[in-house]
Short mmCIF file of C-alpha atoms and ligand atoms in Angstrom, two decimals:
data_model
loop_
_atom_site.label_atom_id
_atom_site.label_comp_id
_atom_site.label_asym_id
_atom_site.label_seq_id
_atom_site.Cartn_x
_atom_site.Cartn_y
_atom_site.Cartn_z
CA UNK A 883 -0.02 159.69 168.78
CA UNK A 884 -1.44 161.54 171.70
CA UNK A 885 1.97 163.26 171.55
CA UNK A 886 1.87 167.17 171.37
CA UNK A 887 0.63 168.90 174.72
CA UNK A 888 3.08 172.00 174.98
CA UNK A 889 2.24 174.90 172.14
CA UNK A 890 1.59 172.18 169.13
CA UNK A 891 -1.86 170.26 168.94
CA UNK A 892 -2.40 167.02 169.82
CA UNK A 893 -2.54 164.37 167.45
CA UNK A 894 -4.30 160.65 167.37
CA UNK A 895 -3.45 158.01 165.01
CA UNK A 896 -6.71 156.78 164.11
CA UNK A 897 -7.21 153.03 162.75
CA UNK A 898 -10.21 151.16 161.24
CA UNK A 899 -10.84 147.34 159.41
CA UNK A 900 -11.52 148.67 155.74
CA UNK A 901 -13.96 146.19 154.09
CA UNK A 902 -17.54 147.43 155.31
CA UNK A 903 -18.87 149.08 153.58
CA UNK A 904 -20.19 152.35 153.50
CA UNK A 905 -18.66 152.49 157.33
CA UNK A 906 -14.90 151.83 155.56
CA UNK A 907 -13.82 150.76 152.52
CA UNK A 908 -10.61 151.14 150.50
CA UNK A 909 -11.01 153.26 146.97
CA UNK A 910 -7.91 153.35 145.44
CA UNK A 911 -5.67 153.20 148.26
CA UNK A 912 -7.62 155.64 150.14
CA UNK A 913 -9.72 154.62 152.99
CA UNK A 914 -13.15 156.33 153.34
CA UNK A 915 -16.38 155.69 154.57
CA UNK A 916 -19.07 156.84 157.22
CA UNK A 917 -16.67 156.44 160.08
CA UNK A 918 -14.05 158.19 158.49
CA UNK A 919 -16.17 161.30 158.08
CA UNK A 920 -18.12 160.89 161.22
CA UNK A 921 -14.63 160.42 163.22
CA UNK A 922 -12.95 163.74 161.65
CA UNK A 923 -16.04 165.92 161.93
CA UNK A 924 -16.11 165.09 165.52
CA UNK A 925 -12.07 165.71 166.09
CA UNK A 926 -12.91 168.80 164.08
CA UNK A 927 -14.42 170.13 167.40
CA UNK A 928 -11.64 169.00 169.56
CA UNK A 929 -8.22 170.32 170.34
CA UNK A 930 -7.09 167.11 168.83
CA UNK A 931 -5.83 166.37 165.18
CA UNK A 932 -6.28 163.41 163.33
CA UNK A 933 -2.96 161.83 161.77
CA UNK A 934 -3.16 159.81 158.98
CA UNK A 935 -5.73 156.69 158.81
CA UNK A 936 -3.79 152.89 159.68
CA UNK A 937 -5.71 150.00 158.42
CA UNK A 938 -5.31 146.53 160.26
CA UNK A 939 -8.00 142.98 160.17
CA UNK A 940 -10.83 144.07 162.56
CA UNK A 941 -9.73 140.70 165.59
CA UNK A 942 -6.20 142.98 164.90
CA UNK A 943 -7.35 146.40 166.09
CA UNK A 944 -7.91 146.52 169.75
CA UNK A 945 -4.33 145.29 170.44
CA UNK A 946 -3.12 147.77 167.86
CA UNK A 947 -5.14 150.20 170.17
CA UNK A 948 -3.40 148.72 173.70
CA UNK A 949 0.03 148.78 172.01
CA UNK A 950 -0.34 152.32 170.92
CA UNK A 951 0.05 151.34 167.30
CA UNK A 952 -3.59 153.86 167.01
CA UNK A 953 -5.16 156.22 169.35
CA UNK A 954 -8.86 155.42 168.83
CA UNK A 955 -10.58 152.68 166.54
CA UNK A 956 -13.56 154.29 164.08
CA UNK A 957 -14.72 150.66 162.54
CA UNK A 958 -18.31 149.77 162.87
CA UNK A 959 -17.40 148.37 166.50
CA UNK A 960 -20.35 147.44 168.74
CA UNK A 961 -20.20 147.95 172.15
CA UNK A 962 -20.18 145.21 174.52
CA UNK A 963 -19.20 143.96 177.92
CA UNK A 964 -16.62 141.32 177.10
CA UNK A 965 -14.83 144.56 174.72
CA UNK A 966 -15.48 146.74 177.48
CA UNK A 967 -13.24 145.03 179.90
CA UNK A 968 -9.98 145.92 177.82
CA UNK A 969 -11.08 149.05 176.20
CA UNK A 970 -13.29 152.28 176.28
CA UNK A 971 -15.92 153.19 174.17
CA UNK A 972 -17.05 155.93 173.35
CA UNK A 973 -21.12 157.20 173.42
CA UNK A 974 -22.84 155.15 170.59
CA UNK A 975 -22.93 156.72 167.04
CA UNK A 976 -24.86 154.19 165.19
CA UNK A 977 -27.25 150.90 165.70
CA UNK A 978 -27.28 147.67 164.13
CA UNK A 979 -28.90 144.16 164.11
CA UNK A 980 -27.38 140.80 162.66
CA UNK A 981 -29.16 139.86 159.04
CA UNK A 982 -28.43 136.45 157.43
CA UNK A 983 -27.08 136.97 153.76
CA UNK A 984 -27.88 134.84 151.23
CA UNK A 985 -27.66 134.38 146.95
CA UNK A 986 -30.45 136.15 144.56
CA UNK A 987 -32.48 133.16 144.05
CA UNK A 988 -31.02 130.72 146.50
CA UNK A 989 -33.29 127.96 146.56
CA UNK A 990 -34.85 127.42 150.44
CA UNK A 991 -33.11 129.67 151.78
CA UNK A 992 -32.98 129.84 155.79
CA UNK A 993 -36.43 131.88 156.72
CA UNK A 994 -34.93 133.09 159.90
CA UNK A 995 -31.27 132.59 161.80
CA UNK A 996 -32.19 128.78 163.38
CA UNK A 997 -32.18 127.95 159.44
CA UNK A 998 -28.95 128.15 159.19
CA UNK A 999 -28.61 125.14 160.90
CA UNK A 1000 -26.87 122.57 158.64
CA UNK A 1001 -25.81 125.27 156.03
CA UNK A 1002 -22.12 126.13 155.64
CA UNK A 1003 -22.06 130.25 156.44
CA UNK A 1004 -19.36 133.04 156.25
CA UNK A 1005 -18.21 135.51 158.75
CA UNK A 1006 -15.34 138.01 159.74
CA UNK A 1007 -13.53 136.98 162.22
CA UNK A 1008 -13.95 138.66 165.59
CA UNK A 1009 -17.06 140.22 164.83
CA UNK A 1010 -20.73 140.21 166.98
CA UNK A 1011 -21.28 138.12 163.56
CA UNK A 1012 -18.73 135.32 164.34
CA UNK A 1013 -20.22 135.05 167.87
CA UNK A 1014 -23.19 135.16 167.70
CA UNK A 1015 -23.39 132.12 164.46
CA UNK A 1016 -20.81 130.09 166.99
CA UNK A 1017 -22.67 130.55 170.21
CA UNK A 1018 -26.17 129.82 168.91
CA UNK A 1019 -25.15 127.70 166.00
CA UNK A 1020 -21.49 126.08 166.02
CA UNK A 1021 -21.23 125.15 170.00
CA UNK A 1022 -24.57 123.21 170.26
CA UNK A 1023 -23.67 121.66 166.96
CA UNK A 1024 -26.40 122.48 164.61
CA UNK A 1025 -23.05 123.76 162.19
CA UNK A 1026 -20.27 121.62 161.74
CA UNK A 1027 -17.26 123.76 162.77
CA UNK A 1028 -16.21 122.58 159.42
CA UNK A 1029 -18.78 124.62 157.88
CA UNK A 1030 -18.17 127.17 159.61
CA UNK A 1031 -15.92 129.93 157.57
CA UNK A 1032 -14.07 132.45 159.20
CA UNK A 1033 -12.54 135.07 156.89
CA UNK A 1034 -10.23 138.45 157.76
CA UNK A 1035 -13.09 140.88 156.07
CA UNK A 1036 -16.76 140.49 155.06
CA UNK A 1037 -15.67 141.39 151.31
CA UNK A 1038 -13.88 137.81 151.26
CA UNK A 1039 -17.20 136.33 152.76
CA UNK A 1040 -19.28 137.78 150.14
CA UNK A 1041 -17.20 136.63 147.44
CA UNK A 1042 -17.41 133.38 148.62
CA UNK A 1043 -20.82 133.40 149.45
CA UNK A 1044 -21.67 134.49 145.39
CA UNK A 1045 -18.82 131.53 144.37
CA UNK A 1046 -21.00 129.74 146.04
CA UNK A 1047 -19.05 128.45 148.51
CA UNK A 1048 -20.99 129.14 151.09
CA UNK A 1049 -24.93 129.23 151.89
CA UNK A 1050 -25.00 132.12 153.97
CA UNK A 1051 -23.04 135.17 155.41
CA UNK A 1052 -24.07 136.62 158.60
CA UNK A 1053 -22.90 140.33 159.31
CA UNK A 1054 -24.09 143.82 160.43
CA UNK A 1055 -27.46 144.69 158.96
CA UNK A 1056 -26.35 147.88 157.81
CA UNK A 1057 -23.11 146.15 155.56
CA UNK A 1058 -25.75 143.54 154.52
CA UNK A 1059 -27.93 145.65 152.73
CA UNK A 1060 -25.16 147.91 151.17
CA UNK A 1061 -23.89 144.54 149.81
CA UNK A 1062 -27.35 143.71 148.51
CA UNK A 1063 -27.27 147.44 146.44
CA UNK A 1064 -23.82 146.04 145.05
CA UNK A 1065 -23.79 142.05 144.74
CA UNK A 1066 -26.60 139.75 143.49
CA UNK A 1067 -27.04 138.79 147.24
CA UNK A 1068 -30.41 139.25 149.16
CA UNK A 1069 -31.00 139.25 152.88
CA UNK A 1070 -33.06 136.34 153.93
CA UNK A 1071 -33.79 136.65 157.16
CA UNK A 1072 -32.70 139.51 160.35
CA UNK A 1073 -31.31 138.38 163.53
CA UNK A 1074 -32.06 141.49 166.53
CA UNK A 1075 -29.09 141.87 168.03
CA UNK A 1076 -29.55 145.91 169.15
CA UNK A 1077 -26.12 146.80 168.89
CA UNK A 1078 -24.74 150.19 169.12
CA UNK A 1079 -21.45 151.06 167.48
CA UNK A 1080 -18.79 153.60 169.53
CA UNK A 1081 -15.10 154.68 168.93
CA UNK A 1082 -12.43 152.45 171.00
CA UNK A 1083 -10.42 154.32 173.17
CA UNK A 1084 -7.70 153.04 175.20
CA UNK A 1085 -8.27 152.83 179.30
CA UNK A 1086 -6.30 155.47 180.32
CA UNK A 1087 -7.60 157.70 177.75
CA UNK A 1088 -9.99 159.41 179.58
CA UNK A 1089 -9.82 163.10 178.27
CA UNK A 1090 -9.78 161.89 174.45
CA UNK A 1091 -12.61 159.76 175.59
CA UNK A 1092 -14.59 162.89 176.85
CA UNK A 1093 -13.55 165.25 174.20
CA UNK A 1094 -14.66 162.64 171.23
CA UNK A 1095 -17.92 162.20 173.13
CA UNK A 1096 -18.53 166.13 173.06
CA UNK A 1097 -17.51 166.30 169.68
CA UNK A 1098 -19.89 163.58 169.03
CA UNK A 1099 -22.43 165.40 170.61
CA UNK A 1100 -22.17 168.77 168.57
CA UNK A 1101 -21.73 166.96 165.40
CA UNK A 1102 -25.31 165.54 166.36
CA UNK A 1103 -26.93 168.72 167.40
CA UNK A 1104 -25.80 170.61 164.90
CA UNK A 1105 -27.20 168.81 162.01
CA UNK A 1106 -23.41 167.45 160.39
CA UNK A 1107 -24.44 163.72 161.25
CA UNK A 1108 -27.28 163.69 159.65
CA UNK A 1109 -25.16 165.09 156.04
CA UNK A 1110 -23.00 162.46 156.93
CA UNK A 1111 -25.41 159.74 157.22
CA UNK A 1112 -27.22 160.74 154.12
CA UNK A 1113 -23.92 160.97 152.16
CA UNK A 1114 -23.07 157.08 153.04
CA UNK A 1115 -26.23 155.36 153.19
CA UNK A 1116 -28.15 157.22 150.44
CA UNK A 1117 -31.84 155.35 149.15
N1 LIG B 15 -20.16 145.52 164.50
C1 LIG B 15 -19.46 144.26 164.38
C2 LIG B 15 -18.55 144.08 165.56
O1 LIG B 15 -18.30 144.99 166.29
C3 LIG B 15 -18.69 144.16 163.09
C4 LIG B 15 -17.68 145.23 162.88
C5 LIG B 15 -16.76 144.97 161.70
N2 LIG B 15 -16.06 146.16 161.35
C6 LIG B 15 -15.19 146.28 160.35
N3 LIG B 15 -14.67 147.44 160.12
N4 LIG B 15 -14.87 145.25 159.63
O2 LIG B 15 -18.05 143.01 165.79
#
């Protein structure tokens, strides 16, 4: 990746966490999703082309990105300080807040996020999800770390969570209620978090980083984000 320069175009190896959906999920061994149409539309309007996607576990993909395994990461990523220190980020593309997950007629379930104290709850690991249940939750020991599940995508969580293994999952609103259109799962409760989701770029990266974020902004103004949006998170 990032190869090229001379006469040919310059390609990026783009990678994403497939698993969260509608942002990216795996259909038939393709990968699709929101990102993965909001990511090419805006290297559409770049001199850059878009190899071929690589999939890795979310906690795997920003040292794929620093060991140039991928050029940029499209995969519901929030921005935030601790992420910002080792990577770039593009401008935001999407928000989200933190919504606890629970069965379709769980009895009491947790009527906001300090309910989940006691409860034995679901996350992927290395998400805004994980930290924020084991910051507010785990370390002041209102969860057991023993009840406290960490799994390599939310799809996993969700599984477990209608097993009934678990009481809760906690994840990105936007995932939440896309599982609630597809699982007999309801959201009980909505945790505001204000997170804003960019592209990862690596630190030296500074003219990808500037070309993504004015392809970002034409796909914006010129009405292709909202056809994307609509596309992915019809209803
Ligand atoms: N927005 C959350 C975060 O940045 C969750 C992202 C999970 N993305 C994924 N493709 N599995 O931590």
């Amino acid at each position: 990746g990032l190869g090229g320069g001379g006469s040919g175009s310059m390609t990026i190896i783009p990678g994403t966490a497939p698993g969260f959906p509608p942002f990216e999920t795996k259909q038939g061994g393709e990968i699709v999703g929101f990102d993965i149409d909001l990511l090419s539309a805006v290297v559409s309007n770049t001199d850059y082309e878009l190899e071929s996607w690589k999939d890795f576990e979310f906690s795997s993909l920003t040292p794929a990105l620093k060991n140039d395994k991928i050029d940029v990461i499209a995969a519901a990523m929030t921005i935030n300080e601790k992420r910002d220190e080792s990577i770039d980020f593009t401008n935001p593309y999407y928000s989200a807040d933190q919504a606890v997950l629970v069965r379709q007629g769980a009895s009491s379930p947790p009527s906001n996020f300090a309910g989940l104290a006691g409860r034995t709850v679901g996350v992927q690991e290395g998400t805004t999800g994980a930290s924020v249940v084991e910051k507010q939750l785990v370390k002041p020991g209102k969860i057991a770390q023993s009840k406290f599940n960490t799994y390599g995508n939310y799809v996993l969580a969700v599984e477990d969570l209608v097993n009934r293994n678990l009481d809760a999952v906690v994840l990105d609103t936007p995932v939440a209620r896309t599982f609630v259109d597809r699982r007999a799962v309801t959201i009980a409760a909505t945790y505001e978090t204000g997170e804003k989701y960019g592209f990862g770029v690596r630190t030296d990266a500074d003219d990808l980083t500037k070309a993504l974020n004015d392809g970002l902004e034409q796909v914006r103004n010129g009405g292709k984000y909202e056809e994307i949006r609509d596309e992915w998170f019809a209803g």
